[in-house]
Coordinates of C-alpha atoms (C1' of nucleotides) in Angstrom, one line a residue:
Chain U
X10 CA 125.3 -31.7 -14.1
X11 CA 127.0 -34.5 -12.3
X12 CA 130.2 -33.0 -13.4
X13 CA 129.6 -29.6 -12.0
X14 CA 128.3 -30.9 -8.7
X15 CA 130.8 -33.7 -8.1
X16 CA 133.8 -33.1 -10.2
X17 CA 136.0 -34.9 -7.7
X18 CA 133.9 -38.0 -8.0
X19 CA 134.5 -38.3 -11.7
X20 CA 138.2 -37.5 -11.2
X21 CA 138.4 -40.5 -8.9
X22 CA 136.8 -42.8 -11.4
X23 CA 139.2 -41.7 -14.0
X24 CA 142.1 -42.5 -11.7
X25 CA 140.7 -46.0 -11.1
X26 CA 140.6 -46.9 -14.8
X27 CA 144.0 -45.6 -15.7
X28 CA 146.5 -48.4 -15.9
X29 CA 149.8 -48.1 -14.2
X30 CA 152.4 -50.4 -12.6
X31 CA 150.3 -50.1 -9.4
X32 CA 147.1 -51.4 -11.0
X33 CA 148.7 -54.5 -12.5
X34 CA 147.0 -57.5 -11.0
X35 CA 149.1 -59.4 -8.5
X36 CA 151.2 -62.3 -9.7
X37 CA 149.8 -65.8 -8.7
X38 CA 150.9 -67.0 -5.3
X39 CA 153.2 -64.0 -4.8
X40 CA 152.9 -64.5 -1.0
X41 CA 154.7 -67.8 -1.2
X42 CA 158.0 -66.1 -2.2
X43 CA 160.3 -63.9 -0.3
X44 CA 161.7 -62.5 -3.4
X45 CA 159.9 -62.2 -6.8
X46 CA 162.3 -63.1 -9.6
X47 CA 161.4 -62.3 -13.1
X48 CA 163.3 -62.7 -16.3
X49 CA 163.3 -61.6 -19.9
X50 CA 164.9 -64.1 -22.2
X51 CA 165.3 -63.0 -25.8
X52 CA 167.1 -64.8 -28.5
X53 CA 169.8 -62.5 -29.8
X54 CA 169.2 -63.4 -33.4
X55 CA 167.9 -59.8 -34.0
X56 CA 167.3 -56.6 -32.2
X57 CA 164.2 -56.2 -30.1
X58 CA 160.9 -55.5 -31.7
X59 CA 157.7 -54.0 -30.4
X60 CA 156.6 -57.6 -29.8
X61 CA 159.5 -58.2 -27.4
X62 CA 158.7 -55.0 -25.6
X63 CA 155.6 -56.7 -24.1
X64 CA 157.4 -59.4 -22.1
X65 CA 160.3 -57.0 -21.4
X66 CA 158.2 -54.2 -20.0
X67 CA 155.6 -56.4 -18.2
X68 CA 158.3 -58.4 -16.4
X69 CA 160.2 -55.3 -15.5
X70 CA 157.0 -53.6 -14.4
X71 CA 156.3 -56.4 -12.0
X72 CA 159.8 -56.1 -10.6
X73 CA 159.1 -52.4 -10.0
X74 CA 155.6 -53.1 -8.6
X75 CA 156.9 -55.5 -6.0
X76 CA 159.8 -53.2 -5.1
X77 CA 157.4 -50.4 -4.5
X78 CA 155.3 -52.8 -2.4
X79 CA 158.4 -53.3 -0.2
X80 CA 159.1 -56.8 -1.4
X81 CA 162.4 -57.9 -2.8
X82 CA 162.4 -58.4 -6.5
X83 CA 164.8 -59.0 -9.3
X84 CA 164.8 -58.8 -13.1
X85 CA 167.1 -61.0 -15.0
X86 CA 168.1 -60.6 -18.6
X87 CA 169.1 -64.0 -20.2
X88 CA 170.3 -64.4 -23.7
X89 CA 169.0 -67.6 -25.2
X90 CA 171.5 -68.4 -27.9
X91 CA 171.7 -72.1 -27.9
X92 CA 171.2 -72.6 -31.6
X93 CA 174.4 -71.7 -33.4
X94 CA 173.0 -72.8 -36.8
X95 CA 169.3 -72.0 -37.4
X96 CA 169.1 -68.9 -35.2
X97 CA 172.6 -67.5 -35.5
X98 CA 173.1 -64.6 -33.3
X99 CA 172.8 -61.3 -35.0
X100 CA 176.4 -60.4 -34.4
X101 CA 177.2 -61.9 -37.8
X102 CA 175.6 -58.8 -39.3
X103 CA 178.4 -56.7 -40.9
X104 CA 176.5 -53.5 -40.1
X105 CA 177.0 -54.2 -36.4
X106 CA 180.6 -55.3 -36.8
X107 CA 181.3 -51.9 -38.3
X108 CA 179.8 -50.0 -35.5
X109 CA 180.9 -51.9 -32.5
X110 CA 184.0 -53.5 -31.1
X111 CA 184.1 -57.2 -30.5
X112 CA 183.9 -56.7 -26.8
X113 CA 180.6 -54.9 -27.3
X114 CA 179.3 -57.7 -29.6
X115 CA 180.0 -60.2 -26.9
X116 CA 177.7 -58.3 -24.6
X117 CA 174.9 -58.5 -27.2
X118 CA 175.0 -54.8 -26.8
X119 CA 172.1 -53.9 -29.0
X120 CA 169.5 -55.6 -26.9
X121 CA 171.0 -54.1 -23.8
X122 CA 170.8 -50.7 -25.5
X123 CA 167.2 -51.3 -26.5
X124 CA 166.3 -52.2 -22.9
X125 CA 168.2 -49.3 -21.5
X126 CA 166.3 -47.0 -23.8
X127 CA 163.1 -48.4 -22.3
X128 CA 164.5 -47.6 -18.9
X129 CA 165.0 -51.3 -18.1
X130 CA 168.2 -52.1 -16.3
X131 CA 168.6 -55.8 -15.5
X132 CA 169.8 -56.8 -12.1
X133 CA 171.7 -59.7 -13.6
X134 CA 172.7 -60.7 -17.1
X135 CA 173.4 -64.3 -18.3
X136 CA 174.3 -65.7 -21.6
X137 CA 173.4 -69.3 -22.3
X138 CA 176.3 -70.0 -24.6
X139 CA 178.6 -69.1 -21.7
X140 CA 176.7 -71.5 -19.5
X141 CA 177.3 -74.2 -22.1
X142 CA 181.0 -73.6 -21.8
X143 CA 180.7 -73.7 -18.0
X144 CA 179.2 -77.2 -18.4
X145 CA 176.0 -76.3 -16.4
X146 CA 173.6 -78.1 -18.8
X147 CA 175.8 -81.2 -19.1
X148 CA 175.9 -81.6 -15.3
X149 CA 172.1 -81.5 -15.0
X150 CA 171.9 -83.9 -18.0
X151 CA 174.2 -86.4 -16.2
X152 CA 172.0 -86.2 -13.1
X153 CA 168.9 -86.8 -15.1
X154 CA 170.5 -89.9 -16.7
X155 CA 171.5 -91.2 -13.3
X156 CA 168.0 -91.0 -11.9
X157 CA 166.6 -92.6 -15.1
X158 CA 164.9 -89.4 -16.4
X159 CA 166.8 -89.2 -19.6
X160 CA 168.5 -91.5 -22.2
X161 CA 170.7 -91.2 -25.2
X162 CA 168.8 -92.0 -28.3
X163 CA 170.7 -93.1 -31.4
X164 CA 167.7 -93.7 -33.6
X165 CA 167.7 -92.0 -37.0
X166 CA 165.2 -89.2 -36.9
X167 CA 162.7 -90.8 -39.2
X168 CA 162.8 -94.1 -37.2
X169 CA 162.2 -92.2 -34.0
X170 CA 159.3 -90.4 -35.6
X171 CA 157.6 -93.6 -36.3
X172 CA 157.9 -94.8 -32.7
X173 CA 156.7 -91.4 -31.5
X174 CA 153.7 -91.4 -33.8
X175 CA 152.7 -94.9 -32.8
X176 CA 153.2 -94.0 -29.1
X177 CA 155.8 -96.8 -28.8
X178 CA 159.1 -96.5 -27.0
X179 CA 162.2 -96.8 -29.1
X180 CA 164.8 -99.5 -28.2
X181 CA 167.1 -96.8 -26.8
X182 CA 164.6 -96.0 -24.1
X183 CA 165.5 -99.2 -22.2
X184 CA 169.2 -98.6 -22.0
X185 CA 170.6 -98.7 -18.5
X186 CA 172.2 -95.8 -16.7
X187 CA 175.8 -96.9 -17.3
X188 CA 175.3 -97.2 -21.0
X189 CA 173.6 -93.9 -21.2
X190 CA 176.3 -92.2 -19.2
X191 CA 178.9 -93.7 -21.4
X192 CA 177.1 -92.7 -24.6
X193 CA 176.5 -89.2 -23.3
X194 CA 180.3 -88.7 -22.7
X195 CA 180.8 -89.9 -26.3
X196 CA 178.5 -87.2 -27.5
X197 CA 180.5 -84.6 -25.6
X198 CA 183.7 -86.0 -26.9
X199 CA 182.7 -85.6 -30.5
X200 CA 182.4 -89.3 -31.2
X201 CA 179.0 -88.8 -32.7
X202 CA 178.2 -86.5 -35.6
X203 CA 175.2 -84.2 -35.9
X204 CA 172.0 -86.3 -36.0
X205 CA 173.6 -89.5 -34.7
X206 CA 172.7 -89.1 -31.1
X207 CA 170.5 -87.0 -28.8
X208 CA 169.6 -86.9 -25.2
X209 CA 165.9 -87.4 -24.6
X210 CA 163.8 -86.7 -21.5
X211 CA 161.6 -89.6 -20.6
X212 CA 158.1 -88.2 -20.6
X213 CA 155.0 -90.0 -21.6
X214 CA 154.9 -91.8 -24.9
X215 CA 151.1 -91.6 -25.0
X216 CA 150.9 -87.8 -24.3
X217 CA 148.3 -86.4 -26.7
X218 CA 150.8 -83.8 -28.0
X219 CA 153.4 -85.8 -29.9
X220 CA 156.0 -83.1 -29.3
X221 CA 155.8 -83.7 -25.6
X222 CA 156.7 -87.4 -26.1
X223 CA 160.3 -87.9 -25.0
X224 CA 161.5 -84.5 -26.2
X225 CA 165.1 -83.7 -26.9
X226 CA 167.2 -82.1 -24.2
X227 CA 170.6 -81.9 -25.9
X228 CA 171.7 -82.4 -29.5
X229 CA 174.8 -82.2 -31.5
X230 CA 175.0 -79.2 -33.8
X231 CA 177.8 -79.2 -36.3
X232 CA 178.5 -75.5 -36.4
X233 CA 180.7 -73.3 -34.4
X234 CA 178.9 -70.8 -32.3
X235 CA 179.6 -67.3 -33.6
X236 CA 179.8 -65.8 -30.2
X237 CA 182.0 -68.4 -28.8
X238 CA 184.3 -67.9 -31.8
X239 CA 184.5 -64.2 -31.0
X240 CA 185.0 -64.7 -27.3
X241 CA 187.2 -67.8 -27.0
X242 CA 188.6 -68.3 -30.5
X243 CA 188.0 -70.9 -33.3
X244 CA 189.6 -73.8 -31.5
X245 CA 187.7 -73.4 -28.3
X246 CA 184.4 -73.0 -30.1
X247 CA 185.2 -76.2 -32.0
X248 CA 184.9 -78.1 -28.7
X249 CA 181.3 -77.2 -28.0
X250 CA 179.1 -79.0 -30.3
X251 CA 176.5 -80.4 -27.9
X252 CA 173.8 -77.8 -27.3
X253 CA 170.8 -77.8 -25.0
X254 CA 167.4 -77.3 -26.6
X255 CA 165.3 -74.3 -25.6
X256 CA 163.2 -76.3 -23.2
X257 CA 166.0 -77.9 -21.4
X258 CA 168.1 -74.7 -21.1
X259 CA 165.1 -72.8 -19.9
X260 CA 164.1 -75.3 -17.2
X261 CA 167.6 -75.6 -15.9
X262 CA 168.2 -71.8 -15.9
X263 CA 164.9 -70.8 -14.5
X264 CA 165.6 -73.1 -11.6
X265 CA 169.2 -72.2 -11.1
X266 CA 168.3 -68.5 -11.2
X267 CA 165.5 -68.9 -8.8
X268 CA 162.9 -67.5 -11.2
X269 CA 159.6 -67.4 -9.5
X270 CA 157.3 -66.1 -12.2
X271 CA 157.5 -66.4 -15.9
X272 CA 155.5 -64.0 -18.1
X273 CA 155.7 -65.0 -21.7
X274 CA 153.7 -65.2 -24.9
X275 CA 151.1 -68.0 -25.4
X276 CA 153.1 -69.8 -28.1
X277 CA 155.1 -71.2 -25.1
X278 CA 152.1 -72.8 -23.5
X279 CA 153.2 -76.3 -24.5
X280 CA 156.7 -75.6 -23.4
X281 CA 155.6 -75.2 -19.9
X282 CA 154.3 -78.7 -20.0
X283 CA 157.5 -80.1 -21.5
X284 CA 159.6 -78.3 -18.9
X285 CA 157.5 -79.6 -16.1
X286 CA 159.1 -83.1 -16.5
X287 CA 162.5 -81.7 -15.6
X288 CA 161.1 -79.9 -12.6
X289 CA 159.4 -83.1 -11.4
X290 CA 162.4 -85.4 -11.9
X291 CA 164.8 -83.1 -10.0
X292 CA 162.3 -82.1 -7.3
X293 CA 162.5 -78.5 -8.2
X294 CA 159.6 -76.0 -7.9
X295 CA 158.4 -74.9 -11.2
X296 CA 157.9 -71.1 -11.6
X297 CA 154.3 -69.7 -11.8
X298 CA 153.6 -69.0 -15.5
X299 CA 151.4 -66.5 -17.2
X300 CA 150.9 -66.6 -20.9
X301 CA 149.8 -63.5 -22.7
X302 CA 148.7 -63.1 -26.3
X303 CA 150.8 -62.0 -29.2
X304 CA 151.1 -58.4 -30.3
X305 CA 150.3 -57.1 -33.7
X306 CA 150.8 -53.6 -35.0
X307 CA 148.8 -52.1 -37.8
X308 CA 150.6 -52.3 -41.1
X309 CA 153.7 -54.2 -40.0
X310 CA 155.0 -57.6 -39.2
X311 CA 156.7 -58.3 -35.9
X312 CA 158.3 -61.5 -37.1
X313 CA 162.1 -61.1 -36.6
X314 CA 162.9 -63.4 -39.6
X315 CA 160.6 -61.4 -41.9
X316 CA 162.0 -58.1 -40.7
X317 CA 165.5 -59.4 -41.4
X318 CA 164.5 -60.5 -44.9
X319 CA 163.5 -56.9 -45.7
X320 CA 167.1 -56.2 -45.9
X321 CA 166.7 -52.8 -44.2
X322 CA 168.9 -51.5 -41.5
X323 CA 167.7 -52.8 -38.2
X324 CA 167.0 -49.3 -37.1
X325 CA 165.2 -48.1 -40.2
X326 CA 162.5 -45.7 -38.9
X327 CA 159.9 -47.7 -40.9
X328 CA 160.6 -50.8 -38.9
X329 CA 158.7 -51.8 -35.8
X330 CA 162.0 -52.7 -34.1
X331 CA 162.6 -50.7 -30.9
X332 CA 165.6 -49.1 -32.6
X333 CA 163.4 -48.2 -35.6
X334 CA 160.7 -46.7 -33.4
X335 CA 163.3 -44.8 -31.5
X336 CA 164.6 -43.4 -34.8
X337 CA 161.1 -42.7 -35.9
X338 CA 160.5 -40.5 -32.9
X339 CA 158.3 -42.8 -30.7
X340 CA 159.2 -42.1 -27.1
X341 CA 159.8 -45.0 -24.6
X342 CA 157.1 -43.5 -22.3
X343 CA 154.6 -44.2 -25.1
X344 CA 155.7 -47.8 -25.5
X345 CA 155.4 -48.3 -21.7
X346 CA 151.9 -46.8 -21.7
X347 CA 150.8 -49.1 -24.5
X348 CA 152.2 -52.2 -22.9
X349 CA 150.6 -51.4 -19.6
X350 CA 147.4 -50.7 -21.3
X351 CA 147.4 -54.0 -23.2
X352 CA 148.4 -55.8 -20.1
X353 CA 148.6 -59.6 -19.6
X354 CA 145.5 -60.7 -21.3
X355 CA 145.9 -64.0 -23.1
X356 CA 144.2 -62.9 -26.3
X357 CA 146.1 -61.2 -29.0
X358 CA 146.3 -57.4 -29.2
X359 CA 146.3 -55.3 -32.3
X360 CA 147.9 -51.9 -31.8
X361 CA 146.6 -49.2 -34.1
X362 CA 148.9 -46.5 -35.3
X363 CA 146.3 -43.8 -34.4
X364 CA 146.5 -45.0 -30.9
X365 CA 150.3 -45.2 -30.8
X366 CA 150.6 -41.7 -32.3
X367 CA 148.0 -40.3 -29.9
X368 CA 149.8 -41.6 -26.9
X369 CA 153.2 -40.5 -28.2
X370 CA 151.8 -37.0 -29.0
X371 CA 150.8 -36.6 -25.4
X372 CA 154.5 -36.9 -24.3
X373 CA 155.9 -35.1 -27.4
X374 CA 153.6 -32.2 -27.0
X375 CA 155.2 -31.3 -23.7
X376 CA 158.7 -31.7 -24.9
X377 CA 158.6 -30.1 -28.4
X378 CA 158.8 -26.3 -28.8
X379 CA 156.9 -24.6 -31.6
X380 CA 158.5 -23.3 -34.8
X381 CA 157.6 -21.6 -38.0
X382 CA 158.2 -23.5 -41.2
X383 CA 156.7 -23.6 -44.6
X384 CA 156.7 -26.5 -47.0
X385 CA 156.9 -25.7 -50.7
X386 CA 157.6 -22.1 -50.0
X387 CA 156.1 -19.4 -52.2
X388 CA 157.2 -15.8 -51.8
X389 CA 154.7 -13.1 -51.2
X390 CA 155.1 -9.3 -51.0
X391 CA 153.3 -7.3 -48.4
X392 CA 152.9 -3.6 -49.3
X393 CA 151.9 -0.7 -47.2
X394 CA 154.2 -1.3 -44.3
X395 CA 154.6 1.9 -42.3
X396 CA 157.5 0.7 -40.1
X397 CA 161.2 0.4 -40.8
X398 CA 161.4 -2.8 -38.9
X399 CA 158.8 -5.3 -37.9
X400 CA 159.6 -7.2 -34.7
X401 CA 157.6 -10.1 -33.4
X402 CA 158.2 -12.3 -30.5
X403 CA 156.9 -15.8 -30.5
X404 CA 156.7 -18.1 -27.4
X405 CA 158.5 -21.3 -27.7
X406 CA 155.6 -23.2 -26.2
X407 CA 152.0 -21.9 -25.8
X408 CA 151.5 -23.9 -22.6
X409 CA 154.9 -23.2 -21.2
X410 CA 155.5 -19.4 -21.4
X411 CA 158.3 -19.8 -18.9
X412 CA 160.4 -21.3 -21.7
X413 CA 160.5 -17.8 -23.1
X414 CA 160.2 -16.3 -26.6
X415 CA 162.4 -15.6 -29.5
X416 CA 162.4 -12.4 -31.6
X417 CA 162.1 -12.3 -35.3
X418 CA 162.9 -9.0 -37.1
X419 CA 161.9 -8.2 -40.6
X420 CA 163.4 -5.2 -42.4
X421 CA 161.1 -3.1 -44.6
X422 CA 162.2 -1.9 -48.1
X423 CA 160.2 0.8 -49.8
X424 CA 157.3 0.1 -47.6
X425 CA 157.3 -3.6 -48.5
X426 CA 158.3 -6.8 -46.9
X427 CA 158.9 -10.2 -48.5
X428 CA 158.0 -13.5 -46.8
X429 CA 157.4 -17.1 -47.6
X430 CA 154.3 -19.0 -47.0
X431 CA 153.4 -22.6 -47.9
X432 CA 152.0 -23.3 -51.3
X433 CA 148.9 -24.7 -49.7
X434 CA 148.3 -21.5 -47.9
X435 CA 148.6 -19.5 -51.2
X436 CA 145.4 -21.3 -52.2
X437 CA 143.9 -20.2 -48.9
X438 CA 145.0 -16.6 -49.5
X439 CA 143.5 -16.5 -53.0
X440 CA 140.2 -17.9 -51.8
X441 CA 139.7 -16.1 -48.5
X442 CA 141.4 -12.9 -49.6
X443 CA 142.4 -12.0 -46.1
X444 CA 144.5 -14.1 -43.7
X445 CA 146.6 -13.5 -40.6
X446 CA 150.3 -14.3 -40.5
X447 CA 150.8 -15.9 -37.2
X448 CA 152.1 -13.4 -34.5
X449 CA 152.8 -10.9 -37.3
X450 CA 150.0 -9.1 -39.1
X451 CA 146.8 -9.4 -41.2
X452 CA 147.2 -9.1 -44.9
X453 CA 144.9 -8.9 -47.9
X454 CA 145.4 -10.4 -51.4
X455 CA 145.8 -7.8 -54.1
X456 CA 147.0 -9.4 -57.3
X457 CA 149.8 -11.4 -58.8
X458 CA 151.9 -11.0 -61.9
X459 CA 155.1 -12.6 -63.2
X460 CA 154.7 -15.3 -60.5
X461 CA 154.8 -12.6 -57.7
X462 CA 152.0 -12.5 -55.2
X463 CA 151.2 -9.1 -54.0
X464 CA 149.3 -8.4 -50.8
X465 CA 148.9 -5.5 -48.6
X466 CA 148.9 -4.8 -44.9
X467 CA 145.5 -4.7 -43.2
X468 CA 146.6 -4.3 -39.6
X469 CA 148.9 -5.8 -37.1
X470 CA 146.4 -6.5 -34.3
X471 CA 145.0 -9.9 -33.4
X472 CA 141.6 -8.5 -32.6
X473 CA 140.8 -7.8 -36.2
X474 CA 141.8 -11.4 -37.1
X475 CA 139.6 -12.7 -34.4
X476 CA 136.7 -10.5 -35.3
X477 CA 136.9 -11.4 -39.0
X478 CA 137.7 -15.0 -38.2
X479 CA 140.7 -15.0 -40.4
X480 CA 142.7 -18.1 -40.9
X481 CA 146.1 -18.0 -39.3
X482 CA 149.0 -19.3 -41.2
X483 CA 152.7 -19.7 -40.5
X484 CA 155.4 -17.9 -42.5
X485 CA 159.1 -17.5 -42.8
X486 CA 161.1 -14.3 -43.4
X487 CA 162.5 -14.0 -47.0
X488 CA 165.9 -12.9 -45.9
X489 CA 166.7 -14.9 -42.8
X490 CA 165.8 -18.6 -42.9
X491 CA 167.1 -22.1 -43.1
X492 CA 166.4 -24.7 -45.7
X493 CA 164.7 -27.8 -44.3
X494 CA 164.3 -31.3 -45.8
X495 CA 161.7 -33.5 -44.1
X496 CA 161.8 -37.2 -44.5
X497 CA 158.2 -38.5 -44.8
X498 CA 158.9 -41.9 -43.3
X499 CA 155.1 -42.3 -42.9
X500 CA 154.6 -42.0 -46.6
X501 CA 157.5 -44.1 -47.8
X502 CA 156.8 -47.7 -48.7
X503 CA 159.2 -50.3 -47.3
X504 CA 160.3 -51.1 -50.8
X505 CA 161.8 -47.7 -51.4
X506 CA 165.4 -47.1 -50.5
X507 CA 165.1 -43.3 -50.4
X508 CA 162.6 -41.6 -48.2
X509 CA 160.0 -39.4 -49.7
X510 CA 161.0 -35.9 -48.9
X511 CA 159.3 -32.6 -48.5
X512 CA 161.4 -29.4 -48.8
X513 CA 160.8 -26.1 -47.2
X514 CA 162.1 -23.2 -45.2
X515 CA 162.1 -22.6 -41.5
X516 CA 162.9 -19.7 -39.1
X517 CA 166.6 -19.7 -38.2
X518 CA 165.9 -20.6 -34.6
X519 CA 165.0 -24.1 -35.6
X520 CA 168.6 -24.8 -36.6
X521 CA 169.6 -24.2 -33.0
X522 CA 168.1 -27.6 -32.1
X523 CA 170.5 -30.4 -31.7
X524 CA 170.4 -33.8 -33.4
X525 CA 167.7 -36.0 -31.9
X526 CA 165.7 -33.1 -30.5
X527 CA 162.0 -32.6 -31.3
X528 CA 160.0 -29.7 -32.6
X529 CA 156.5 -29.0 -33.6
X530 CA 156.2 -27.1 -36.8
X531 CA 153.0 -25.0 -36.7
X532 CA 150.1 -26.6 -38.6
X533 CA 152.4 -29.3 -39.9
X534 CA 153.3 -31.8 -37.2
X535 CA 156.1 -33.1 -35.0
X536 CA 159.5 -33.6 -36.4
X537 CA 162.8 -34.9 -35.1
X538 CA 166.1 -33.3 -36.0
X539 CA 168.2 -35.8 -37.9
X540 CA 171.2 -33.8 -38.8
X541 CA 172.6 -30.4 -39.9
X542 CA 174.5 -30.2 -43.1
X543 CA 175.8 -27.3 -45.1
X544 CA 173.2 -24.9 -43.7
X545 CA 170.4 -27.4 -44.4
X546 CA 168.5 -29.1 -41.7
X547 CA 167.4 -32.7 -42.2
X548 CA 164.2 -33.5 -40.3
X549 CA 162.1 -36.6 -39.9
X550 CA 158.3 -36.4 -39.7
X551 CA 157.0 -38.1 -36.6
X552 CA 153.3 -37.6 -36.8
X553 CA 150.8 -34.8 -36.7
Chain G
rG9 C1' 144.1 -83.6 -39.0
rC10 C1' 145.2 -83.5 -33.6
rC11 C1' 146.0 -80.5 -29.0
rC12 C1' 145.6 -75.8 -26.4
rC13 C1' 144.0 -70.6 -25.7
rG14 C1' 140.7 -66.6 -26.7
rG15 C1' 136.3 -63.7 -28.7
rU16 C1' 133.2 -56.5 -25.0
rA17 C1' 132.2 -50.2 -30.0
rG18 C1' 136.8 -49.0 -36.0
rU19 C1' 141.1 -50.1 -32.4
rA20 C1' 142.8 -51.2 -27.4
rU21 C1' 141.1 -52.2 -22.7
rA22 C1' 137.7 -52.5 -17.7
rG23 C1' 134.0 -55.7 -15.9
rC24 C1' 133.8 -62.2 -16.1
rC25 C1' 137.0 -65.9 -11.1
rC26 C1' 132.8 -64.2 -6.4
rG27 C1' 125.5 -63.7 -11.6
rG28 C1' 121.9 -58.4 -9.9
rU29 C1' 125.1 -51.9 -8.3
rC30 C1' 126.3 -52.9 -16.4
rA31 C1' 120.0 -49.6 -20.1
rA32 C1' 128.3 -51.9 -19.8
rG33 C1' 133.3 -47.7 -17.8
rU34 C1' 138.0 -45.6 -20.0
rA35 C1' 141.4 -44.3 -23.9
rU36 C1' 141.8 -43.6 -29.0
rG37 C1' 139.0 -42.8 -33.6
rC38 C1' 134.9 -40.3 -35.8
rG39 C1' 130.8 -36.0 -35.8
rG40 C1' 129.7 -31.2 -33.5
rG41 C1' 130.8 -27.1 -30.1
rC42 C1' 134.0 -24.1 -26.8
rC43 C1' 138.9 -22.3 -26.1
rU44 C1' 143.6 -21.3 -28.2
rU45 C1' 147.7 -16.1 -32.6
rU46 C1' 148.9 -24.1 -35.1
rC47 C1' 145.1 -28.1 -38.8
rG48 C1' 148.8 -29.3 -31.9
rA49 C1' 147.2 -29.3 -26.8
rG50 C1' 143.0 -28.6 -23.5
rC51 C1' 137.6 -28.6 -22.3
rC52 C1' 132.3 -30.0 -23.4
rC53 C1' 128.5 -32.8 -26.1
rG54 C1' 127.5 -36.8 -29.3
rU55 C1' 128.5 -41.6 -31.8
rG56 C1' 129.4 -46.5 -31.2
rA57 C1' 130.2 -53.0 -28.3
rC58 C1' 128.9 -57.9 -24.6
rC59 C1' 130.3 -63.5 -31.7
rC60 C1' 125.7 -66.8 -32.5
rG61 C1' 122.2 -70.4 -30.5
rG62 C1' 120.4 -73.1 -26.5
rG63 C1' 120.4 -74.1 -21.2
rU64 C1' 120.7 -73.0 -15.6
rU65 C1' 118.5 -68.9 -12.7
rC66 C1' 113.7 -64.5 -10.1
rA67 C1' 118.1 -62.4 -12.7
rA68 C1' 123.8 -63.8 -17.3
rA69 C1' 128.7 -59.8 -20.6
rU70 C1' 129.5 -62.8 -16.2
rC71 C1' 127.9 -70.0 -15.0
rC72 C1' 127.1 -74.7 -18.5
rC73 C1' 126.6 -76.9 -23.5
rG74 C1' 126.9 -76.6 -28.9
rG75 C1' 128.3 -73.8 -33.1
rC76 C1' 131.1 -70.0 -35.6
rC77 C1' 135.3 -67.0 -35.9
rG78 C1' 140.4 -65.6 -34.5
rG79 C1' 145.2 -67.0 -32.5
rG80 C1' 148.9 -70.4 -30.9
rG81 C1' 151.3 -75.3 -30.7
rC82 C1' 152.1 -80.1 -33.0
rA83 C1' 161.0 -79.4 -34.5
rC84 C1' 167.4 -82.5 -32.9
rC85 C1' 164.0 -73.3 -33.5
rA86 C1' 163.7 -70.2 -29.7

RNA sequence: GCCCCGGUAGUAUAGCCCGGUCAAGUAUGCGGGCCUUUCGAGCCCGUGACCCGGGUUCAAAUCCCGGCCGGGGCACCA
């Protein structure tokens, strides 16, 4: 009743609850900044996963939001690759070496591609390993030493740990500035080996969280950085063995890049505290920080290391990497919608596949035209045809008639036509006796012998089918069709190398679709065209 | 063990800061119906939630305390 009387009222309420870039809550203290600067800072040890999409999209969404509000804003992409050993950049992967030139590798191209696919174009791109070469972190380190905010610690790790756990300063903490400066230069000159010296930030030895106590800002790593090797050569890479830790590099870069707001996952909460010491020592303004929860997706892990361990291609359509989802047929619009829907809550979010598919279907439904295809084809004969030639015209999309129709012609031989229908629908035919062939005619089951199913024409008109409530099934002409193979990614376990496949036949028109295009096969589901080969069409099942 | 977060229907989210308008909205799922030459889309109806216990208050999903559960952190990883 409310609906019929005040439909516009309900419309309005609907609008209010739909989440968009505009409905994102404002960033804290946004009025204090002339320009809002946001950043997305992945480690290039693997391609991006759905988990990374949350910070990437949310940060970029805020850039767009402020831009639309008429405020200057900027989105920075920063590669955080300051561990050449434990988290080696993904460029070592031979798969990628094959497909990309070294120049591309140096750009950490896959992550840029992933972002591009999401429609995210960074205003600026930085790579921390380049900034190590530029000496940026070393300069800040020297300044910290000079003002007494940092010291070189030469304690063996276990010895330091005992001091830390008992909240006592180690002897190194009381070294004077000159000694520290001298020792730091020795670190840079290669006079210490890995583990022999680190630069520590003076924090608070009685901080309740032990990891905050005099945390390490720079350490020696005895491994050549793969990217530096590629970019500058072995000898040059050899020179850079002192690497900033995550917290140090982030604090320095966030300041130098004028980052105003940091949106990141809640596992970084303690890092904000650690970084605050740098900001205080140097008199810098620390960015406003928002921590959101982690993301989980039904039936998959989003842990990069676990995904790598699976040993699958990074873009395997079963993987929740952005590349995998893209291969799978998930559209970037759907990922945006989910991320905006999940928002910046600090609790974890669990995304269900039903939800993901439903959102994706909304966008795919518009895009994908409809085609006839049968899985496990079974031939049937229809007798009693009174025409030489049966012609039918099927619209490409029921909601978009402007896209036109294609014509399918079937020749009659001795008053008979032969067609294929799906094995499933043969059961239906036997049970219900009468069915309608979509856009073609109504038929009735007669008998079957020698594996041949004989039916006869009832009528061509749709009204009969409606009146008798006949089931409508899709079909494919016996003479003119194309073989299809559908990869059932959804049914294939991760442990299988080969995808489970379904084979069938489709109307020839389907073969006109190009690689990467989408179709909806009547009563089957959405598929993506993978490739054409020798008259066969390889498709991938997306979802129903 | 210690230190942080967080807990609204199967799932996700709105509301919580500024207590009443919330017998809690939306999306998805599920059940039913309509429509449709698809088991898709659309439309309609229904289903279903404030973690538990105390307290404050005329009034609590909203504030306070305790418990339980979940997550994260406790690296010379990021």
